[in-house]
PDB file of C-alpha atoms in Angstrom:
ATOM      1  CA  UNK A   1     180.707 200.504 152.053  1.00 57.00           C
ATOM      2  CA  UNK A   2     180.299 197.434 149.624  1.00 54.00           C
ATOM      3  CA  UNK A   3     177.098 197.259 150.461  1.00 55.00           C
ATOM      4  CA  UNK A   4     176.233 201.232 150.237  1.00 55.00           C
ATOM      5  CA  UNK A   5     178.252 201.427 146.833  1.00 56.00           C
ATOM      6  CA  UNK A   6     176.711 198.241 145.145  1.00 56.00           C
ATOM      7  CA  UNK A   7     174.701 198.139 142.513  1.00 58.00           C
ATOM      8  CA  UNK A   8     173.046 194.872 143.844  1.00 61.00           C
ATOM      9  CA  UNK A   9     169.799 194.034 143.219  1.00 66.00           C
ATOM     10  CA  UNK A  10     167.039 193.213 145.674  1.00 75.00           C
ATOM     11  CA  UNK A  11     163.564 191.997 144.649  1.00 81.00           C
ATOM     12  CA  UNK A  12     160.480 192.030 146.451  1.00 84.00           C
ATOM     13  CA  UNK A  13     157.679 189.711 144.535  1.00 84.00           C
ATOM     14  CA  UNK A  14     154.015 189.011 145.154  1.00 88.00           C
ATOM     15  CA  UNK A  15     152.352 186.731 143.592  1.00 87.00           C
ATOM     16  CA  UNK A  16     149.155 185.524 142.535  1.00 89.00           C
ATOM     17  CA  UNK A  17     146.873 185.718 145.892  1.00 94.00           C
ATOM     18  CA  UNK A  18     145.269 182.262 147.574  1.00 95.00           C
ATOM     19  CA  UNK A  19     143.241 180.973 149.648  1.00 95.00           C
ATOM     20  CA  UNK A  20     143.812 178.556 152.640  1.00 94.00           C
ATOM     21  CA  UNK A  21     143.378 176.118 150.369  1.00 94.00           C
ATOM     22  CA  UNK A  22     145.586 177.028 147.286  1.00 94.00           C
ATOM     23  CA  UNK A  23     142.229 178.218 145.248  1.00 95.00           C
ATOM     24  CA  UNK A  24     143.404 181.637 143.532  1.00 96.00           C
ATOM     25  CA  UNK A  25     140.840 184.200 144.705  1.00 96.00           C
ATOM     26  CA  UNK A  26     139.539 187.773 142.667  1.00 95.00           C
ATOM     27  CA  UNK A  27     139.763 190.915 144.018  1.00 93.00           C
ATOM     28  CA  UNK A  28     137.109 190.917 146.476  1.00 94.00           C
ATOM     29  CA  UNK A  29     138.688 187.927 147.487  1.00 93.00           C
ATOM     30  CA  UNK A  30     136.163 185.176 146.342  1.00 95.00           C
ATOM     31  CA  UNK A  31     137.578 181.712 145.585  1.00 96.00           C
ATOM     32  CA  UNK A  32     137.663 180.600 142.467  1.00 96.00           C
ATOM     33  CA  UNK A  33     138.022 176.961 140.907  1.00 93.00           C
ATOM     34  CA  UNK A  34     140.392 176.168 138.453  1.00 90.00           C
ATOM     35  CA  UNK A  35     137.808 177.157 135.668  1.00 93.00           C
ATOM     36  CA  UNK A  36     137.591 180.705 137.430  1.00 92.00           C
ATOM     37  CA  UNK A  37     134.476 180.314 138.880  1.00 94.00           C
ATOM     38  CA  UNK A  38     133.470 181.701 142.071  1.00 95.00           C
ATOM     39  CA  UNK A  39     133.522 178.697 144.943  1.00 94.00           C
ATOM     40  CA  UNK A  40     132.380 178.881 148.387  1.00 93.00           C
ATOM     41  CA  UNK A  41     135.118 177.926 150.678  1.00 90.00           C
ATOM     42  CA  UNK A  42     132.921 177.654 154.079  1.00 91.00           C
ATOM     43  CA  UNK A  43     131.536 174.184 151.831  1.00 90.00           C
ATOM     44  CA  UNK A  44     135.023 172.595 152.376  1.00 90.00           C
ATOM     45  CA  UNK A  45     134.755 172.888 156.265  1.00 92.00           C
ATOM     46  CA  UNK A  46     131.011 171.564 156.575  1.00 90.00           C
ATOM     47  CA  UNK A  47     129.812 168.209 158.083  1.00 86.00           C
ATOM     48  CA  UNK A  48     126.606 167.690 158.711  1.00 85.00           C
ATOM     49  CA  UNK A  49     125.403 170.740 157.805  1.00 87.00           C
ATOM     50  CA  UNK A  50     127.999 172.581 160.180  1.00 90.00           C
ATOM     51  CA  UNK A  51     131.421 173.649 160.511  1.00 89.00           C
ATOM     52  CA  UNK A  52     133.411 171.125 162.309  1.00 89.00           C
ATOM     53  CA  UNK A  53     136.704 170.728 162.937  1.00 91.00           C
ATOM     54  CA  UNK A  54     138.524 167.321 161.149  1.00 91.00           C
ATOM     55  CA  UNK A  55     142.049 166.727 161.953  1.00 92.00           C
ATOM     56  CA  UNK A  56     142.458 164.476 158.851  1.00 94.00           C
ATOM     57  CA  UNK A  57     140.487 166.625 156.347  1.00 93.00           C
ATOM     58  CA  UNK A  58     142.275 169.452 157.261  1.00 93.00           C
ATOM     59  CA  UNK A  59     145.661 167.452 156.941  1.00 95.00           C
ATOM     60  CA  UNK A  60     145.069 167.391 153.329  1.00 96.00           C
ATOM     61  CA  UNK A  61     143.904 170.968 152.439  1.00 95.00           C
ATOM     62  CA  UNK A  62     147.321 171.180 154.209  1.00 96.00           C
ATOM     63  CA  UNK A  63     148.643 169.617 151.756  1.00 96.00           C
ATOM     64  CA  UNK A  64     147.062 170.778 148.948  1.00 95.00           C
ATOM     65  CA  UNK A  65     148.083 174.478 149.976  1.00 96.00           C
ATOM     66  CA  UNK A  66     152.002 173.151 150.629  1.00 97.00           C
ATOM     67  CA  UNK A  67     151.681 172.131 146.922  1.00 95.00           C
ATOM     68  CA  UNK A  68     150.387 175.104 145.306  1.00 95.00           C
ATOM     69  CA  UNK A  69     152.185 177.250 147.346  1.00 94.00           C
ATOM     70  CA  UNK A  70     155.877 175.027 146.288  1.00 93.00           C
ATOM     71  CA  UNK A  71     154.388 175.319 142.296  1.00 93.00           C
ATOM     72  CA  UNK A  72     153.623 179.211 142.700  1.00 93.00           C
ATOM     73  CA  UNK A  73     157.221 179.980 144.043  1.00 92.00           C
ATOM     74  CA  UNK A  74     158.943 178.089 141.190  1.00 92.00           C
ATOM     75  CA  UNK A  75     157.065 180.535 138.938  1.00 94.00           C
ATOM     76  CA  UNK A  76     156.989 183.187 140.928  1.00 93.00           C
ATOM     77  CA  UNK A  77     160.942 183.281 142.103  1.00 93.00           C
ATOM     78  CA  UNK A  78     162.496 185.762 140.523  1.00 95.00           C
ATOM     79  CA  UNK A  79     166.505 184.508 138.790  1.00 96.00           C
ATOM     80  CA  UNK A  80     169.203 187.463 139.704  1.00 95.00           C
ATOM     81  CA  UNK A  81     172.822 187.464 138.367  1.00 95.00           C
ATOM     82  CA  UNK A  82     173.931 185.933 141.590  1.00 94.00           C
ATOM     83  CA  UNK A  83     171.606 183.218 141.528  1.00 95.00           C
ATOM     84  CA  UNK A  84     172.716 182.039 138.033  1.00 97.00           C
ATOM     85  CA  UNK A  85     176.410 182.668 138.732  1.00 98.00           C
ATOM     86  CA  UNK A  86     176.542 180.292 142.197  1.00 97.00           C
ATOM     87  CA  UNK A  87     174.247 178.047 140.411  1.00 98.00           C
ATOM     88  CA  UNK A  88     176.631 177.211 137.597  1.00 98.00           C
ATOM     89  CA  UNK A  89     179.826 177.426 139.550  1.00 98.00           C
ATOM     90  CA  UNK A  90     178.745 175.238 142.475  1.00 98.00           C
ATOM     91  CA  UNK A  91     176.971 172.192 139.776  1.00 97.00           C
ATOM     92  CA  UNK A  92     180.548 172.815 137.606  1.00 98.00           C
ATOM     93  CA  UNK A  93     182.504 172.261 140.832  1.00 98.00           C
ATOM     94  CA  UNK A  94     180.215 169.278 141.870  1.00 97.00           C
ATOM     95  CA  UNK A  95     180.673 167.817 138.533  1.00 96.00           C
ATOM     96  CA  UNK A  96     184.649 168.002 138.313  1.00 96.00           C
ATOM     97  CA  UNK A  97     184.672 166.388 141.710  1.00 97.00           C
ATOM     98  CA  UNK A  98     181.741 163.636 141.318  1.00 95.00           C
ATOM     99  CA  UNK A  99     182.984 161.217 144.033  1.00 96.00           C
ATOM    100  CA  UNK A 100     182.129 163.589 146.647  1.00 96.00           C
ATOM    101  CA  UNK A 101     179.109 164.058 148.510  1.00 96.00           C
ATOM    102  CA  UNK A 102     177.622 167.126 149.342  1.00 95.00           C
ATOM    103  CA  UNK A 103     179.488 167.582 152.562  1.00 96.00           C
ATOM    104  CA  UNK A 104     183.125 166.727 150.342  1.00 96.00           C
ATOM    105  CA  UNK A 105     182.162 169.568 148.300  1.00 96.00           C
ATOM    106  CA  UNK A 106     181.775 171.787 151.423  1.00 96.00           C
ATOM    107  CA  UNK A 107     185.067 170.991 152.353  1.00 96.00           C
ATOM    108  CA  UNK A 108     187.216 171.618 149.649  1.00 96.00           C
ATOM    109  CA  UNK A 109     190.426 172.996 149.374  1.00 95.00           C
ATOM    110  CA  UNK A 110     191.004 175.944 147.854  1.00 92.00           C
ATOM    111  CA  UNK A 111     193.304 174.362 145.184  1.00 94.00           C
ATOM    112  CA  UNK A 112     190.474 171.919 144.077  1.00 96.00           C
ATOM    113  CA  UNK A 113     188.009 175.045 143.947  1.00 97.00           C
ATOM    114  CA  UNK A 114     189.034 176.279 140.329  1.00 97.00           C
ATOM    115  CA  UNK A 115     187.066 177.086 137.291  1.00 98.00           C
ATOM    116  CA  UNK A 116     187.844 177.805 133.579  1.00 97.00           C
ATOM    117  CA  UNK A 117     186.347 180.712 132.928  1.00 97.00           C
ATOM    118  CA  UNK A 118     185.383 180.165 129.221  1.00 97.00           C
ATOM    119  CA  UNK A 119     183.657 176.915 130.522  1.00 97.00           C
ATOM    120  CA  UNK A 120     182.121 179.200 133.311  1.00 98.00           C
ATOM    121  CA  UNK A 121     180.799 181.782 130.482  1.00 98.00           C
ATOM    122  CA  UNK A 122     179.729 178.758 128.207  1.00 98.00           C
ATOM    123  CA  UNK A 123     177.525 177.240 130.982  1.00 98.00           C
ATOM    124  CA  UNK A 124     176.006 180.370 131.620  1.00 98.00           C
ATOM    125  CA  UNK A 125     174.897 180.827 128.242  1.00 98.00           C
ATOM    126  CA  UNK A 126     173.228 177.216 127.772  1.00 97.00           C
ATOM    127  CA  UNK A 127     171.530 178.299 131.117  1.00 98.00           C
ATOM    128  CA  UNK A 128     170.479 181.496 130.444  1.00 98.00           C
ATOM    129  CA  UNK A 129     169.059 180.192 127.038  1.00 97.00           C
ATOM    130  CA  UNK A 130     166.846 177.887 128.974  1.00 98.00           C
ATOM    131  CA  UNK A 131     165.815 180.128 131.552  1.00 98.00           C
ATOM    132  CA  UNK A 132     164.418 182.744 128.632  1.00 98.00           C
ATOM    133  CA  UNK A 133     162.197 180.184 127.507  1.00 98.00           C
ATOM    134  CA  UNK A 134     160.824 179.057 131.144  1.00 97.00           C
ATOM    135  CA  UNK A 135     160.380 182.764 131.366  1.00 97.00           C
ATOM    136  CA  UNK A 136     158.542 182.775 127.995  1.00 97.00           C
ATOM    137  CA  UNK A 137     156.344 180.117 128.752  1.00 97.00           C
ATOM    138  CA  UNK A 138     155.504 181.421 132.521  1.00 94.00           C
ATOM    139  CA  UNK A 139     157.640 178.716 134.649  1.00 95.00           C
ATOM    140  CA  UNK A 140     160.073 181.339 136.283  1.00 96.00           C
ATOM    141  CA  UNK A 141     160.887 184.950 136.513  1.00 95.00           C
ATOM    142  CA  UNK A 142     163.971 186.999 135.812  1.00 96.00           C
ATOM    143  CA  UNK A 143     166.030 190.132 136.688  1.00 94.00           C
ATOM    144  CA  UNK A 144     166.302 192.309 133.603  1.00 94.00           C
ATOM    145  CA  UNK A 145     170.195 191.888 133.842  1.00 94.00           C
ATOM    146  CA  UNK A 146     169.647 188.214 133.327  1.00 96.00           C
ATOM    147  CA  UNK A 147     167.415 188.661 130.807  1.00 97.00           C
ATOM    148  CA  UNK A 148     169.185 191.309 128.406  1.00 96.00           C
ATOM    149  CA  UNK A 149     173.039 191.546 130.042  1.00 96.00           C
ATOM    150  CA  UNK A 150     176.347 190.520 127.762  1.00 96.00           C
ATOM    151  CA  UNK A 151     177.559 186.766 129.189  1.00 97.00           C
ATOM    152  CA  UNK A 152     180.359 187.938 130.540  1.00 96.00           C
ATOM    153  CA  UNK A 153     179.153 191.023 132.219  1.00 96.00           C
ATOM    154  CA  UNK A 154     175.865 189.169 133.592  1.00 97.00           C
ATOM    155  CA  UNK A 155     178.770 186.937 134.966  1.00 97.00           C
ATOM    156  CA  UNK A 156     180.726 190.031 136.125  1.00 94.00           C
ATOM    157  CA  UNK A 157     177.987 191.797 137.838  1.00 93.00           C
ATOM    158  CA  UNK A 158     176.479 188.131 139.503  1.00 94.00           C
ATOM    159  CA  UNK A 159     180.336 187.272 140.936  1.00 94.00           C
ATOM    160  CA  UNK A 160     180.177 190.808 142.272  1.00 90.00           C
ATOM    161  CA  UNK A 161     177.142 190.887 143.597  1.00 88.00           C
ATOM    162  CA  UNK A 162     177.210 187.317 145.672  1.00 87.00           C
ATOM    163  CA  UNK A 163     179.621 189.215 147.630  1.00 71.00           C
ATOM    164  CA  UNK A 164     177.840 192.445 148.993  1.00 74.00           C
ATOM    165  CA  UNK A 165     177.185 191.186 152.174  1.00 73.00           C
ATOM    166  CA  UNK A 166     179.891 189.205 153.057  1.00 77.00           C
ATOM    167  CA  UNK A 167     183.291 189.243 154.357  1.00 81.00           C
ATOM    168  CA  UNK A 168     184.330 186.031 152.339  1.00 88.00           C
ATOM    169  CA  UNK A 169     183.114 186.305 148.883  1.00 92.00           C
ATOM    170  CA  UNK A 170     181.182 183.275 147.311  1.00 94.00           C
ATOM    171  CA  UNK A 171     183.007 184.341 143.994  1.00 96.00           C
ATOM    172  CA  UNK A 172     185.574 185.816 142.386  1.00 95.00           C
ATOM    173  CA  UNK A 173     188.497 185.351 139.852  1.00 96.00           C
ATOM    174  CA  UNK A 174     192.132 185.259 141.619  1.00 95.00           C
ATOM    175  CA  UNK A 175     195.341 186.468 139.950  1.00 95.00           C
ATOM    176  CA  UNK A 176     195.563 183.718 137.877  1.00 95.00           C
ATOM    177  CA  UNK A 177     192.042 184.573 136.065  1.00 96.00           C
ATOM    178  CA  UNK A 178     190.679 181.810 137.244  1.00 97.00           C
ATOM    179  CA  UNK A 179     186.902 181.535 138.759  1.00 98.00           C
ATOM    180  CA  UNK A 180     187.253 180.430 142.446  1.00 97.00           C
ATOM    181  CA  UNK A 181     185.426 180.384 146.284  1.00 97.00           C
ATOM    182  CA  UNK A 182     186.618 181.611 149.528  1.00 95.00           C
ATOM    183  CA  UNK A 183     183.244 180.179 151.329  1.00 95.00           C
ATOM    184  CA  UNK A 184     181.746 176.540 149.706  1.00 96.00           C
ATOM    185  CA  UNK A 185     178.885 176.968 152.225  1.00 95.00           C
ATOM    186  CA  UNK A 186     178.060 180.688 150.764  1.00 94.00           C
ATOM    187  CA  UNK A 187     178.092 179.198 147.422  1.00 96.00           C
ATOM    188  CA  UNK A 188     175.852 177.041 147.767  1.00 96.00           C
ATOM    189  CA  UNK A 189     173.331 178.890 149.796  1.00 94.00           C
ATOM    190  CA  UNK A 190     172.902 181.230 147.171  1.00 93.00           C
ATOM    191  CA  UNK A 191     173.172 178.888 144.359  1.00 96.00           C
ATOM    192  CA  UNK A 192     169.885 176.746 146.242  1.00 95.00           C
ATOM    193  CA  UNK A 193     167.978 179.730 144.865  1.00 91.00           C
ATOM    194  CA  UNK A 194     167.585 177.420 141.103  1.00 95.00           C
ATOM    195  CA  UNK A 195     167.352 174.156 143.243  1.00 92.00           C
ATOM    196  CA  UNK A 196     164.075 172.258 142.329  1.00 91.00           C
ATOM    197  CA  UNK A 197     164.131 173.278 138.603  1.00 95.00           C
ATOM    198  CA  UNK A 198     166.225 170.627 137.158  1.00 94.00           C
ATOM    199  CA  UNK A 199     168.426 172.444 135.558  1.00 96.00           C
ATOM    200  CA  UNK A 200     172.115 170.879 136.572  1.00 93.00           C
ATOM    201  CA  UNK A 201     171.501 168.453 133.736  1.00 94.00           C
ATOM    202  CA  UNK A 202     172.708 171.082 131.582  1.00 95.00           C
ATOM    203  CA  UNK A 203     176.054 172.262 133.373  1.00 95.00           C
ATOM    204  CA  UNK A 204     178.562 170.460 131.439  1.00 93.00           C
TER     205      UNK A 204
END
């Protein structure tokens, strides 16, 4: 029922097509170089005047691909309500307890797992402000909630939402009206959704 009667979000994205090499290609599918020329790819496999396999030249087209392919997610990844939510609890959390190591923070105990809330709503503005201007400048994606949504009903809606599909819920206030976790290990997995954008800098 929570999952039927949510108003959760779920986003499929496609980005920019590649080839097996991380070129971008047209329409037809021709390579292009980074000028947007057409390139012929079968030159990249030939030695010798034919195509031969090479274990270590093919290594780093491997490579090159697992690059482009890391830098295209990052702009390609789209930010929902949930994602900014766990984000900004779990670095607030990690920062209040900064002895611990990851696995400390996955272990908790409940009474150690509380969050102001006006600090909570605070942090999600400075974030949000810095997400619309990676958006802006092409280095990330966002839901329209995240982009347009009151603070604390983009917060609302994300603490809601990280708990669709879930018996224990990532997030939620308790009695008390504070901002807690029933699951560390839910928490984080959806707050690894902003990981590699070095944003916890600005969770304070």
């Amino acid at each position: 029922w929570k999952f039927f009667s949510s108003d959760s979000e779920i986003v499929v994205n496609f980005g920019q097509p590649m080839d097996v090499i991380g070129n971008f290609v047209d329409a037809s599918g021709n390579s292009l170089d980074p000028n947007g020329q057409k390139i012929d790819l079968k030159e990249y496999f030939v030695s010798n005047g034919a195509i031969k396999y090479d274990g270590q030249r093919n290594a780093q087209y491997t490579k090159m691909l697992a690059r482009q392919i890391v830098r295209r997610y990052h702009e390609e990844n789209v930010v929902l309500s949930s994602h900014l939510v766990a984000f900004v609890a779990f670095n607030l959390l990690s920062k209040m307890h900064a002895s611990l190591d990851i696995y400390g923070l996955l272990r908790l105990p409940e009474e150690d797992r509380l969050i102001d809330l006006d600090t909570f709503y605070h942090n999600i503005a400075r974030l949000r402000d810095k997400l619309l201007a990676m958006n802006k400048a092409g280095q990330i994606q966002l839901s329209e909630r995240v982009k347009e949504d009151d603070i604390e009903d983009l917060a609302k809606h994300g603490i809601r939402n990280t708990g669709v599909f879930h018996v224990e819920k990532a997030l939620y206030i308790n009695k008390k009206g504070m901002l807690t976790s029933e699951d560390m290990n839910l928490l984080l997995y959806y707050h690894n959704r902003m990981k590699g954008y070095n944003l916890d800098n600005l969770i304070e």
